[in-house]
Amino acid sequence: MGKSSFFLSFITSTTQNMDSTEQFDVIIVGAGITGAIIAKSLVQSCKGLNILMLDAGSGDAKDFRTYEKYNDQYYNALAKTPNSPYPDSPMAPSPSVLSLHNIKEEGPITSGYFVQKGPFPFLSNYNRNVGGTTLHWLGTCLRMCPNDFKLKSTYGQGVDWPMSYEELMPYYRQAELEIGVSAEVEEQKILGIEFEKDYVFPMHKIPQSYLDRYMSKGLEGMTISFHGVEYPIKVISTPQGRNGMPNKKYFNEQTQSYGFTPVGAVGAPELGQRCEGNANCVPICPVQAKYNALKTLQDVLNNRDNTVRLINQAPVHELGIDPDTQLIKQVFYKKYATSADGKRSLISTHEAQGKIVVLAAHAIENAKILLASRACTTSGQVGKNLMDHLVMLTWGLLPEAIGSYRGPGSTSGMPLTRDGSFRSRRAAFRVEIGNWGWNWPANTPESTLLDAVDNLGLSGKELIAHVRDIGSRQFRMGWEFEQLPEERNRIEISDDYRDELGNYRPIIHYHIDRYQKLAARAARRMSKKIFRKLNVEEFTSYKETDAGYFEFRGRGYTVNGAGHLVGTHRMGENAQDGVVDVNQRAFDHPNLFVAGCGSMRTIATSNPTLTMAALAFKTAEAIAQEF
Amino acid sequence: MEDQEQKSYHHQRLAPEKLDLAKQEQLQKNKLISKMLRIGQSERGLEDNRLHKLHESLRIAMELELSTIPPYLCALYSIKEGDRTKTDYAAKFGDNAEVSYLIRSVMMEEMLHFTLVGNILNAVKGEIKITDPNFVPSYPTALPDSAGLFEVGLQKFSPDAIRTFLRIEQPTPPDTPPLFDGYQTIGQFYSAIIDLMKELEKEAEKKGTTIFQGHLSLQIDANYYYGGGGKIIGVHDLESALAAFEVILEQGEGSQTSIYDQDDKDFGQIRDMAHYFKFNEIFEGRRYAACQNDPKQPPDGARLHIHYDQVYNMAQNAKTADFVSPELMEMSHAFNRKYSELLYTLEEAFTGQPDQLMAAVAIMYELRYQAVALMRNPIPGRNVNAGPTFEFLPRVKA
């Protein structure tokens, strides 16, 4: 977003909204999964509430047509990045992977939405549109394991949570119903993760890929030793927010009945009732068999007992705080639109009042709004402790065809390395088995074809045979390292960096440390062992020019972002220790809730969405008691 | 001939079109042959001729539901999709995507009906015969056992195609008697089946038995059937069989008083219009207004901007042999092999391997891609394109 942007060539008209401040029972900022779940939970348990939902993005796919347009935009996109199918407005931009570079080599990153001061680039992004990042997520729905909530007391690292796995368990169950998770309890009872007696997931597990089964067989009985303890290298299916075969034994606590009906596409409910294996879950599931928050939102907007208004293209930039009571008095937002002739931007500023205000925007956006409002200052933790999973990829060719590029991006992993005594010295990691060949590390299959034509000079039948042979043997593994909370990994705001609407752009300071680097080394060792056992011809290569390249003890590694942004308004026992309490209520402001992944104290090794969804249900319960 | 003007709006298309005599004769002849073949095949060994009649009628009902699907598919797949991100999309394609959506929703409900009838047939211990060459429609066709008043063919999306679809889904006028043979509306035919089924079950009850002796494991349930415009019903007694028939009739025709089916009440779904009225919206180029409910009134809502020119120019009722070029003929042959495989897979699903429905779904996708590929290709020397021919290729028995 340089200062000579294309948008400034438009005549911009800004109007001050002269209407009196509108009053609401609840104002929810952000229409992603957290905002949608809180709203849905409220409209189900309350009557007569007047709720306002504000979303920054220009994309609003509540109707099927708009979603179909996203599909077309994806088909047309040359670089099929996670945000490529979705609208991106300079008035409320989304971060993009295309803006990244190696900071050590090329200096701070100032193009794009994020301002990155480094020294290490923050590699992840998110989506600012109605539905949020669930539009492009993969759908992995892992629960955290009990030790993840007490990392400090168990392993002397990081911090403990002010809540336990057991306390979150009933909310995990609600989240698994809302998202519609496909998995088998028998396989997920690992790492101390318990389930209620007789619990089953709403749907049976998504069938494991041929590759999963091939690896499972090839690695049978194998173990790896970390710090003197043997860990089984076991392939286990991954719970997914993706429609599969309903489990008849599923007991729905809400309706007090058995069975589950998968929720299809929004506006075309007969579509997407089962995963069809279209193999582009990221960036977009064409039939919405993968959960997205639009599904939850449709229930919110269809409710008849409460009034809900959802306004998009309405980014919130500040909260007004009453100096005496510390209550949030106003929510300030701007609306943007393009004039009918497409030549002018129409901008207006607004304010609204809510008895309860919920910040349910992205972890970084929540922090940005709090910082801009000088809210929640007691703990000094707002914007700090930014965490992500660092994903190292290893890839190679298997000796035989394993049917790459079919089905969901990943259907299994090796989760038994997610917890263990090694965590006192190095990060735990989750191992993900990728079904889409080298798509992530090497942009295959397109690059396979280009390589065959340009470098090998193949054509005709030889070319087809080559692509078929290589393409069906490509495979990769992902190694996702946990990160510890650190104050130096943080978001800041500055008047020097604003977007087209005049709202702050996030300035990110980010480091990786020895705890993760040691994990990278351990993962590399485990990868080598697995590749040897499966006779994989390794093609892994890490380049010094990679944005996420680092060296450790004489070896180079490249990591990527996982899109799991956590920790920017962490929960705590008290106002000194955290920004919010276990219900995600701000310690400093009695009528403010700050909800989302930003509340998580540690990231552990699970993709955070399921835990975020569980927390949202808990928060909604607390809000409902106010009415 | 009745006076068309006297009829309610939605019954006016019941009168036969003027098919030329030769065509009508051919249709009648086709029907007669297939019927004779059927009788010769399945009469044996059944003592109660009326139970046999029930089985046979249910098989015909399956054939009937099945025979509507290829024509609907041809119309649906011939509509070009366009690129919604282009600025001229709306001007070029108008509401064609809405039209596709309407046709697709009807087609999916036909699949549900096919499956429901299969469940009923299995419940009364009838034999499933999906791949019997005498039951697989050959196009153009008349609806099996109907009065044969109109031709059902394979053609691209056009006003003519929609007119035929309206004829297929024609609601039954009040006071129309149930009729097995020579029915004019599908509702008439189903009513006759329902009457016979009730009668047989009543007699069976008196003898302390039931006609619903089929094995429960043969029923297709919601685990395997999904997505097709409503929930599948497992059939195990008269009540569940009647519930299944009710879904078929209401989704198809609506009721005497409503253009909507009862899905919303039954399944907590969004209010859904019966087939006839969905097609009527396309035919009239106008949606029914949200407040409209009376089947006797024409649609009075927003205009549907239909662009009949954004359609693949598929040859009508073509056969593989018409495609001239060997490549096209091979593509067509491949399509027909797939289509035949689909029918065999469906038969397996109804005869004890319900999980074969998962395989069937995969085949349906392949069929779609192959059908569109055919439609994109011109037939050499003619100014029309190829298209799916839906010619059944029976397996050679070892």
Short mmCIF file of N, CA and C in Angstrom, two decimals, chain A residues 111 232 434:
data_model
loop_
_atom_site.label_atom_id
_atom_site.label_comp_id
_atom_site.label_asym_id
_atom_site.label_seq_id
_atom_site.Cartn_x
_atom_site.Cartn_y
_atom_site.Cartn_z
N SER A 111 5.99 -3.30 1.80
CA SER A 111 4.93 -3.41 0.80
C SER A 111 3.90 -4.41 1.31
N PRO A 232 6.51 -43.92 19.06
CA PRO A 232 6.09 -44.65 17.85
C PRO A 232 5.89 -43.67 16.68
N GLY A 434 1.10 -34.73 3.51
CA GLY A 434 0.42 -33.95 2.48
C GLY A 434 0.00 -34.83 1.30
#
